[in-house]
């Protein structure tokens, strides 16, 4: 017979955030759209990395993606939703990890302890960021997500948890020809 207390113990994973340094000791997370598997290649939170001297450092994650064509006069929209933030900052850069200033920054946000407590009580943050098409290229692109804050006594708990990240292209035209209305049944022929 199963011991329920042993079963419960396997779900208590205090310190899970420190596994980031084990999984990414020298290089930060790189996620490639169309190749990477979110179940294996995405860490649950963008947290600080614990170094050998017991200090912490911020990090920059990369999301690599391919665009077949880019309308250089358009504006893309990056939708980012955070499930929680704890004394963290999110900086967004496109194709240049050193761009100064970044395209977007949240400034320091959050006083949740959701990462520490593995809770469901984080404050929800939603950002809609304009990306000039001139920052994107036809072919391979990289979105850089930097969380630089790591200099307080609570640095181990600084971080962000993403709910979703979505890049939306600019409208291709004002014509609706070839677009199905939302209430049309699947596989309905278009005019």
JSON list of C-alpha atoms in Angstrom, two decimals:
[
{"chain": "A", "resi": 1, "resn": "UNK", "atom": "CA", "xyz": [0.00, 0.00, 0.00]},
{"chain": "A", "resi": 2, "resn": "UNK", "atom": "CA", "xyz": [1.22, 3.51, -0.77]},
{"chain": "A", "resi": 3, "resn": "UNK", "atom": "CA", "xyz": [2.23, 5.76, 2.07]},
{"chain": "A", "resi": 4, "resn": "UNK", "atom": "CA", "xyz": [0.37, 9.05, 1.35]},
{"chain": "A", "resi": 5, "resn": "UNK", "atom": "CA", "xyz": [2.99, 11.11, 3.19]},
{"chain": "A", "resi": 6, "resn": "UNK", "atom": "CA", "xyz": [5.79, 9.77, 0.98]},
{"chain": "A", "resi": 7, "resn": "UNK", "atom": "CA", "xyz": [3.71, 10.53, -2.09]},
{"chain": "A", "resi": 8, "resn": "UNK", "atom": "CA", "xyz": [3.05, 14.08, -0.89]},
{"chain": "A", "resi": 9, "resn": "UNK", "atom": "CA", "xyz": [6.75, 14.64, -0.20]},
{"chain": "A", "resi": 10, "resn": "UNK", "atom": "CA", "xyz": [7.65, 14.15, -3.85]},
{"chain": "A", "resi": 11, "resn": "UNK", "atom": "CA", "xyz": [5.66, 17.29, -4.71]},
{"chain": "A", "resi": 12, "resn": "UNK", "atom": "CA", "xyz": [7.50, 19.46, -2.19]},
{"chain": "A", "resi": 13, "resn": "UNK", "atom": "CA", "xyz": [10.49, 20.69, -4.12]},
{"chain": "A", "resi": 14, "resn": "UNK", "atom": "CA", "xyz": [11.78, 23.57, -2.06]},
{"chain": "A", "resi": 15, "resn": "UNK", "atom": "CA", "xyz": [14.83, 25.10, -3.73]},
{"chain": "A", "resi": 16, "resn": "UNK", "atom": "CA", "xyz": [13.75, 24.08, -7.23]},
{"chain": "A", "resi": 17, "resn": "UNK", "atom": "CA", "xyz": [14.74, 27.53, -8.53]},
{"chain": "A", "resi": 18, "resn": "UNK", "atom": "CA", "xyz": [18.39, 26.76, -7.72]},
{"chain": "A", "resi": 19, "resn": "UNK", "atom": "CA", "xyz": [18.33, 23.95, -10.30]},
{"chain": "A", "resi": 20, "resn": "UNK", "atom": "CA", "xyz": [18.63, 26.67, -12.94]},
{"chain": "A", "resi": 21, "resn": "UNK", "atom": "CA", "xyz": [22.36, 26.89, -12.16]},
{"chain": "A", "resi": 22, "resn": "UNK", "atom": "CA", "xyz": [22.65, 23.10, -12.46]},
{"chain": "A", "resi": 23, "resn": "UNK", "atom": "CA", "xyz": [20.91, 23.02, -15.83]},
{"chain": "A", "resi": 24, "resn": "UNK", "atom": "CA", "xyz": [22.55, 26.19, -17.19]},
{"chain": "A", "resi": 25, "resn": "UNK", "atom": "CA", "xyz": [25.91, 26.56, -15.39]},
{"chain": "A", "resi": 26, "resn": "UNK", "atom": "CA", "xyz": [27.67, 28.59, -18.09]},
{"chain": "A", "resi": 27, "resn": "UNK", "atom": "CA", "xyz": [25.12, 29.63, -20.69]},
{"chain": "A", "resi": 28, "resn": "UNK", "atom": "CA", "xyz": [21.55, 30.79, -20.29]},
{"chain": "A", "resi": 29, "resn": "UNK", "atom": "CA", "xyz": [18.44, 29.21, -21.70]},
{"chain": "A", "resi": 30, "resn": "UNK", "atom": "CA", "xyz": [18.06, 29.21, -25.50]},
{"chain": "A", "resi": 31, "resn": "UNK", "atom": "CA", "xyz": [14.68, 28.21, -26.89]},
{"chain": "A", "resi": 32, "resn": "UNK", "atom": "CA", "xyz": [14.23, 27.72, -30.64]},
{"chain": "A", "resi": 33, "resn": "UNK", "atom": "CA", "xyz": [10.70, 27.96, -32.02]},
{"chain": "A", "resi": 34, "resn": "UNK", "atom": "CA", "xyz": [9.86, 24.86, -34.05]},
{"chain": "A", "resi": 35, "resn": "UNK", "atom": "CA", "xyz": [12.71, 22.79, -32.57]},
{"chain": "A", "resi": 36, "resn": "UNK", "atom": "CA", "xyz": [12.71, 23.11, -28.79]},
{"chain": "A", "resi": 37, "resn": "UNK", "atom": "CA", "xyz": [10.23, 21.31, -26.55]},
{"chain": "A", "resi": 38, "resn": "UNK", "atom": "CA", "xyz": [8.75, 23.51, -23.84]},
{"chain": "A", "resi": 39, "resn": "UNK", "atom": "CA", "xyz": [8.40, 20.49, -21.51]},
{"chain": "A", "resi": 40, "resn": "UNK", "atom": "CA", "xyz": [12.17, 19.89, -21.61]},
{"chain": "A", "resi": 41, "resn": "UNK", "atom": "CA", "xyz": [13.79, 23.10, -22.81]},
{"chain": "A", "resi": 42, "resn": "UNK", "atom": "CA", "xyz": [11.99, 25.82, -20.81]},
{"chain": "A", "resi": 43, "resn": "UNK", "atom": "CA", "xyz": [12.72, 26.43, -17.13]},
{"chain": "A", "resi": 44, "resn": "UNK", "atom": "CA", "xyz": [9.70, 27.18, -14.95]},
{"chain": "A", "resi": 45, "resn": "UNK", "atom": "CA", "xyz": [10.99, 30.64, -13.94]},
{"chain": "A", "resi": 46, "resn": "UNK", "atom": "CA", "xyz": [13.60, 33.13, -15.08]},
{"chain": "A", "resi": 47, "resn": "UNK", "atom": "CA", "xyz": [15.54, 33.29, -11.83]},
{"chain": "A", "resi": 48, "resn": "UNK", "atom": "CA", "xyz": [19.03, 34.35, -10.85]},
{"chain": "A", "resi": 49, "resn": "UNK", "atom": "CA", "xyz": [21.93, 31.93, -11.25]},
{"chain": "A", "resi": 50, "resn": "UNK", "atom": "CA", "xyz": [23.81, 30.95, -8.10]},
{"chain": "A", "resi": 51, "resn": "UNK", "atom": "CA", "xyz": [27.55, 31.19, -8.64]},
{"chain": "A", "resi": 52, "resn": "UNK", "atom": "CA", "xyz": [30.34, 29.21, -6.98]},
{"chain": "A", "resi": 53, "resn": "UNK", "atom": "CA", "xyz": [31.03, 32.04, -4.51]},
{"chain": "A", "resi": 54, "resn": "UNK", "atom": "CA", "xyz": [27.39, 31.91, -3.28]},
{"chain": "A", "resi": 55, "resn": "UNK", "atom": "CA", "xyz": [26.47, 35.17, -5.00]},
{"chain": "A", "resi": 56, "resn": "UNK", "atom": "CA", "xyz": [23.84, 35.45, -7.71]},
{"chain": "A", "resi": 57, "resn": "UNK", "atom": "CA", "xyz": [23.75, 36.90, -11.20]},
{"chain": "A", "resi": 58, "resn": "UNK", "atom": "CA", "xyz": [20.99, 37.93, -13.56]},
{"chain": "A", "resi": 59, "resn": "UNK", "atom": "CA", "xyz": [20.62, 36.27, -16.93]},
{"chain": "A", "resi": 60, "resn": "UNK", "atom": "CA", "xyz": [19.42, 36.64, -20.48]},
{"chain": "A", "resi": 61, "resn": "UNK", "atom": "CA", "xyz": [17.22, 34.06, -22.14]},
{"chain": "A", "resi": 62, "resn": "UNK", "atom": "CA", "xyz": [17.00, 33.79, -25.91]},
{"chain": "A", "resi": 63, "resn": "UNK", "atom": "CA", "xyz": [14.03, 32.85, -28.04]},
{"chain": "A", "resi": 64, "resn": "UNK", "atom": "CA", "xyz": [15.15, 32.14, -31.60]},
{"chain": "A", "resi": 65, "resn": "UNK", "atom": "CA", "xyz": [12.61, 32.29, -34.41]},
{"chain": "A", "resi": 66, "resn": "UNK", "atom": "CA", "xyz": [12.49, 32.49, -38.20]},
{"chain": "A", "resi": 67, "resn": "UNK", "atom": "CA", "xyz": [10.51, 34.98, -40.28]},
{"chain": "A", "resi": 68, "resn": "UNK", "atom": "CA", "xyz": [10.00, 34.29, -43.96]},
{"chain": "A", "resi": 69, "resn": "UNK", "atom": "CA", "xyz": [9.26, 37.91, -44.78]},
{"chain": "A", "resi": 70, "resn": "UNK", "atom": "CA", "xyz": [9.11, 41.19, -42.90]},
{"chain": "A", "resi": 71, "resn": "UNK", "atom": "CA", "xyz": [7.12, 44.21, -44.01]},
{"chain": "A", "resi": 72, "resn": "UNK", "atom": "CA", "xyz": [9.66, 46.87, -43.02]},
{"chain": "A", "resi": 73, "resn": "UNK", "atom": "CA", "xyz": [6.99, 49.56, -42.73]},
{"chain": "A", "resi": 74, "resn": "UNK", "atom": "CA", "xyz": [4.88, 47.60, -40.24]},
{"chain": "A", "resi": 75, "resn": "UNK", "atom": "CA", "xyz": [4.88, 47.25, -36.49]},
{"chain": "A", "resi": 76, "resn": "UNK", "atom": "CA", "xyz": [4.92, 43.89, -34.77]},
{"chain": "A", "resi": 77, "resn": "UNK", "atom": "CA", "xyz": [3.35, 43.41, -31.36]},
{"chain": "A", "resi": 78, "resn": "UNK", "atom": "CA", "xyz": [4.99, 41.36, -28.60]},
{"chain": "A", "resi": 79, "resn": "UNK", "atom": "CA", "xyz": [2.48, 40.18, -26.01]},
{"chain": "A", "resi": 80, "resn": "UNK", "atom": "CA", "xyz": [4.08, 39.09, -22.74]},
{"chain": "A", "resi": 81, "resn": "UNK", "atom": "CA", "xyz": [2.14, 37.90, -19.76]},
{"chain": "A", "resi": 82, "resn": "UNK", "atom": "CA", "xyz": [3.86, 37.26, -16.44]},
{"chain": "A", "resi": 83, "resn": "UNK", "atom": "CA", "xyz": [2.29, 34.96, -13.87]},
{"chain": "A", "resi": 84, "resn": "UNK", "atom": "CA", "xyz": [4.48, 36.46, -11.16]},
{"chain": "A", "resi": 85, "resn": "UNK", "atom": "CA", "xyz": [7.43, 38.75, -10.52]},
{"chain": "A", "resi": 86, "resn": "UNK", "atom": "CA", "xyz": [9.55, 39.10, -7.42]},
{"chain": "A", "resi": 87, "resn": "UNK", "atom": "CA", "xyz": [11.93, 42.06, -7.20]},
{"chain": "A", "resi": 88, "resn": "UNK", "atom": "CA", "xyz": [12.71, 41.60, -10.87]},
{"chain": "A", "resi": 89, "resn": "UNK", "atom": "CA", "xyz": [13.03, 43.56, -14.08]},
{"chain": "A", "resi": 90, "resn": "UNK", "atom": "CA", "xyz": [12.30, 42.37, -17.59]},
{"chain": "A", "resi": 91, "resn": "UNK", "atom": "CA", "xyz": [14.30, 43.95, -20.38]},
{"chain": "A", "resi": 92, "resn": "UNK", "atom": "CA", "xyz": [13.43, 43.18, -24.01]},
{"chain": "A", "resi": 93, "resn": "UNK", "atom": "CA", "xyz": [15.91, 43.37, -26.87]},
{"chain": "A", "resi": 94, "resn": "UNK", "atom": "CA", "xyz": [15.59, 42.20, -30.47]},
{"chain": "A", "resi": 95, "resn": "UNK", "atom": "CA", "xyz": [18.58, 40.80, -32.40]},
{"chain": "A", "resi": 96, "resn": "UNK", "atom": "CA", "xyz": [21.09, 42.78, -30.30]},
{"chain": "A", "resi": 97, "resn": "UNK", "atom": "CA", "xyz": [21.72, 41.51, -26.76]},
{"chain": "A", "resi": 98, "resn": "UNK", "atom": "CA", "xyz": [23.66, 44.67, -25.86]},
{"chain": "A", "resi": 99, "resn": "UNK", "atom": "CA", "xyz": [21.19, 47.28, -27.18]},
{"chain": "A", "resi": 100, "resn": "UNK", "atom": "CA", "xyz": [21.26, 50.21, -24.77]},
{"chain": "A", "resi": 101, "resn": "UNK", "atom": "CA", "xyz": [18.66, 51.21, -23.88]},
{"chain": "A", "resi": 102, "resn": "UNK", "atom": "CA", "xyz": [16.61, 48.04, -24.34]},
{"chain": "A", "resi": 103, "resn": "UNK", "atom": "CA", "xyz": [13.53, 48.20, -26.55]},
{"chain": "A", "resi": 104, "resn": "UNK", "atom": "CA", "xyz": [11.39, 47.80, -23.43]},
{"chain": "A", "resi": 105, "resn": "UNK", "atom": "CA", "xyz": [11.84, 47.49, -19.68]},
{"chain": "A", "resi": 106, "resn": "UNK", "atom": "CA", "xyz": [9.35, 46.91, -16.91]},
{"chain": "A", "resi": 107, "resn": "UNK", "atom": "CA", "xyz": [11.52, 48.61, -14.32]},
{"chain": "A", "resi": 108, "resn": "UNK", "atom": "CA", "xyz": [11.70, 46.76, -11.01]},
{"chain": "A", "resi": 109, "resn": "UNK", "atom": "CA", "xyz": [8.40, 44.99, -10.40]},
{"chain": "A", "resi": 110, "resn": "UNK", "atom": "CA", "xyz": [6.78, 42.53, -8.05]},
{"chain": "A", "resi": 111, "resn": "UNK", "atom": "CA", "xyz": [6.82, 41.55, -4.42]},
{"chain": "A", "resi": 112, "resn": "UNK", "atom": "CA", "xyz": [5.29, 38.11, -4.83]},
{"chain": "A", "resi": 113, "resn": "UNK", "atom": "CA", "xyz": [6.78, 35.04, -3.25]},
{"chain": "A", "resi": 114, "resn": "UNK", "atom": "CA", "xyz": [5.26, 32.67, -5.78]},
{"chain": "A", "resi": 115, "resn": "UNK", "atom": "CA", "xyz": [8.59, 31.28, -7.01]},
{"chain": "A", "resi": 116, "resn": "UNK", "atom": "CA", "xyz": [9.69, 30.55, -3.45]},
{"chain": "A", "resi": 117, "resn": "UNK", "atom": "CA", "xyz": [6.39, 29.08, -2.34]},
{"chain": "A", "resi": 118, "resn": "UNK", "atom": "CA", "xyz": [5.38, 27.40, -5.64]},
{"chain": "A", "resi": 119, "resn": "UNK", "atom": "CA", "xyz": [2.06, 29.12, -5.15]},
{"chain": "A", "resi": 120, "resn": "UNK", "atom": "CA", "xyz": [-0.75, 30.27, -7.34]},
{"chain": "A", "resi": 121, "resn": "UNK", "atom": "CA", "xyz": [-1.10, 33.70, -5.82]},
{"chain": "A", "resi": 122, "resn": "UNK", "atom": "CA", "xyz": [1.19, 35.76, -8.02]},
{"chain": "A", "resi": 123, "resn": "UNK", "atom": "CA", "xyz": [0.17, 39.18, -9.30]},
{"chain": "A", "resi": 124, "resn": "UNK", "atom": "CA", "xyz": [-0.52, 39.02, -13.05]},
{"chain": "A", "resi": 125, "resn": "UNK", "atom": "CA", "xyz": [1.36, 41.39, -15.36]},
{"chain": "A", "resi": 126, "resn": "UNK", "atom": "CA", "xyz": [0.45, 41.96, -19.02]},
{"chain": "A", "resi": 127, "resn": "UNK", "atom": "CA", "xyz": [2.59, 43.90, -21.49]},
{"chain": "A", "resi": 128, "resn": "UNK", "atom": "CA", "xyz": [1.91, 44.76, -25.12]},
{"chain": "A", "resi": 129, "resn": "UNK", "atom": "CA", "xyz": [5.14, 45.95, -26.73]},
{"chain": "A", "resi": 130, "resn": "UNK", "atom": "CA", "xyz": [5.46, 47.57, -30.15]},
{"chain": "A", "resi": 131, "resn": "UNK", "atom": "CA", "xyz": [8.38, 46.23, -32.17]},
{"chain": "A", "resi": 132, "resn": "UNK", "atom": "CA", "xyz": [9.32, 48.27, -35.23]},
{"chain": "A", "resi": 133, "resn": "UNK", "atom": "CA", "xyz": [9.71, 45.91, -38.18]},
{"chain": "A", "resi": 134, "resn": "UNK", "atom": "CA", "xyz": [13.08, 47.53, -38.87]},
{"chain": "A", "resi": 135, "resn": "UNK", "atom": "CA", "xyz": [14.46, 45.61, -35.87]},
{"chain": "A", "resi": 136, "resn": "UNK", "atom": "CA", "xyz": [13.54, 42.28, -37.49]},
{"chain": "A", "resi": 137, "resn": "UNK", "atom": "CA", "xyz": [15.10, 40.57, -40.48]},
{"chain": "A", "resi": 138, "resn": "UNK", "atom": "CA", "xyz": [13.94, 38.03, -43.00]},
{"chain": "A", "resi": 139, "resn": "UNK", "atom": "CA", "xyz": [15.41, 34.78, -41.73]},
{"chain": "A", "resi": 140, "resn": "UNK", "atom": "CA", "xyz": [16.65, 34.12, -38.21]},
{"chain": "A", "resi": 141, "resn": "UNK", "atom": "CA", "xyz": [15.83, 36.50, -35.35]},
{"chain": "A", "resi": 142, "resn": "UNK", "atom": "CA", "xyz": [16.39, 36.41, -31.61]},
{"chain": "A", "resi": 143, "resn": "UNK", "atom": "CA", "xyz": [14.30, 37.82, -28.79]},
{"chain": "A", "resi": 144, "resn": "UNK", "atom": "CA", "xyz": [16.44, 38.52, -25.70]},
{"chain": "A", "resi": 145, "resn": "UNK", "atom": "CA", "xyz": [14.70, 38.45, -22.30]},
{"chain": "A", "resi": 146, "resn": "UNK", "atom": "CA", "xyz": [16.99, 39.83, -19.60]},
{"chain": "A", "resi": 147, "resn": "UNK", "atom": "CA", "xyz": [16.37, 39.76, -15.85]},
{"chain": "A", "resi": 148, "resn": "UNK", "atom": "CA", "xyz": [19.38, 41.69, -14.46]},
{"chain": "A", "resi": 149, "resn": "UNK", "atom": "CA", "xyz": [18.44, 42.22, -10.79]},
{"chain": "A", "resi": 150, "resn": "UNK", "atom": "CA", "xyz": [20.64, 40.14, -8.49]},
{"chain": "A", "resi": 151, "resn": "UNK", "atom": "CA", "xyz": [22.11, 42.41, -5.85]},
{"chain": "A", "resi": 152, "resn": "UNK", "atom": "CA", "xyz": [20.06, 42.11, -2.68]},
{"chain": "A", "resi": 153, "resn": "UNK", "atom": "CA", "xyz": [20.00, 39.73, 0.28]},
{"chain": "A", "resi": 154, "resn": "UNK", "atom": "CA", "xyz": [16.97, 38.10, -1.37]},
{"chain": "A", "resi": 155, "resn": "UNK", "atom": "CA", "xyz": [18.68, 37.63, -4.75]},
{"chain": "A", "resi": 156, "resn": "UNK", "atom": "CA", "xyz": [17.99, 33.89, -4.72]},
{"chain": "A", "resi": 157, "resn": "UNK", "atom": "CA", "xyz": [14.29, 34.68, -5.04]},
{"chain": "A", "resi": 158, "resn": "UNK", "atom": "CA", "xyz": [14.42, 37.39, -7.70]},
{"chain": "A", "resi": 159, "resn": "UNK", "atom": "CA", "xyz": [12.70, 36.31, -10.88]},
{"chain": "A", "resi": 160, "resn": "UNK", "atom": "CA", "xyz": [9.83, 36.11, -13.30]},
{"chain": "A", "resi": 161, "resn": "UNK", "atom": "CA", "xyz": [7.40, 33.40, -14.31]},
{"chain": "A", "resi": 162, "resn": "UNK", "atom": "CA", "xyz": [5.98, 33.70, -17.81]},
{"chain": "A", "resi": 163, "resn": "UNK", "atom": "CA", "xyz": [2.38, 32.83, -18.58]},
{"chain": "A", "resi": 164, "resn": "UNK", "atom": "CA", "xyz": [2.71, 33.37, -22.32]},
{"chain": "A", "resi": 165, "resn": "UNK", "atom": "CA", "xyz": [4.85, 35.07, -24.93]},
{"chain": "A", "resi": 166, "resn": "UNK", "atom": "CA", "xyz": [3.40, 35.80, -28.35]},
{"chain": "A", "resi": 167, "resn": "UNK", "atom": "CA", "xyz": [4.72, 37.76, -31.33]},
{"chain": "A", "resi": 168, "resn": "UNK", "atom": "CA", "xyz": [2.03, 39.15, -33.61]},
{"chain": "A", "resi": 169, "resn": "UNK", "atom": "CA", "xyz": [2.76, 40.34, -37.12]},
{"chain": "A", "resi": 170, "resn": "UNK", "atom": "CA", "xyz": [1.36, 43.56, -38.54]},
{"chain": "A", "resi": 171, "resn": "UNK", "atom": "CA", "xyz": [-1.88, 43.33, -40.53]},
{"chain": "A", "resi": 172, "resn": "UNK", "atom": "CA", "xyz": [-1.08, 42.30, -44.09]},
{"chain": "A", "resi": 173, "resn": "UNK", "atom": "CA", "xyz": [-3.91, 44.34, -45.61]},
{"chain": "A", "resi": 174, "resn": "UNK", "atom": "CA", "xyz": [-7.32, 45.78, -44.87]},
{"chain": "A", "resi": 175, "resn": "UNK", "atom": "CA", "xyz": [-8.99, 43.34, -47.25]},
{"chain": "A", "resi": 176, "resn": "UNK", "atom": "CA", "xyz": [-10.99, 40.48, -45.76]},
{"chain": "A", "resi": 177, "resn": "UNK", "atom": "CA", "xyz": [-11.00, 38.39, -48.93]},
{"chain": "A", "resi": 178, "resn": "UNK", "atom": "CA", "xyz": [-9.96, 34.85, -48.05]},
{"chain": "A", "resi": 179, "resn": "UNK", "atom": "CA", "xyz": [-10.57, 35.33, -44.33]},
{"chain": "A", "resi": 180, "resn": "UNK", "atom": "CA", "xyz": [-13.23, 33.18, -42.69]},
{"chain": "A", "resi": 181, "resn": "UNK", "atom": "CA", "xyz": [-15.62, 34.87, -40.28]},
{"chain": "A", "resi": 182, "resn": "UNK", "atom": "CA", "xyz": [-15.23, 33.55, -36.75]},
{"chain": "A", "resi": 183, "resn": "UNK", "atom": "CA", "xyz": [-18.63, 31.86, -36.82]},
{"chain": "A", "resi": 184, "resn": "UNK", "atom": "CA", "xyz": [-18.01, 29.95, -40.07]},
{"chain": "A", "resi": 185, "resn": "UNK", "atom": "CA", "xyz": [-17.74, 26.17, -39.81]},
{"chain": "A", "resi": 186, "resn": "UNK", "atom": "CA", "xyz": [-14.33, 24.59, -40.41]},
{"chain": "A", "resi": 187, "resn": "UNK", "atom": "CA", "xyz": [-13.55, 23.58, -44.01]},
{"chain": "A", "resi": 188, "resn": "UNK", "atom": "CA", "xyz": [-16.15, 25.98, -45.42]},
{"chain": "A", "resi": 189, "resn": "UNK", "atom": "CA", "xyz": [-15.03, 27.02, -48.92]},
{"chain": "A", "resi": 190, "resn": "UNK", "atom": "CA", "xyz": [-14.02, 30.64, -49.34]},
{"chain": "A", "resi": 191, "resn": "UNK", "atom": "CA", "xyz": [-15.33, 32.81, -52.19]}
]
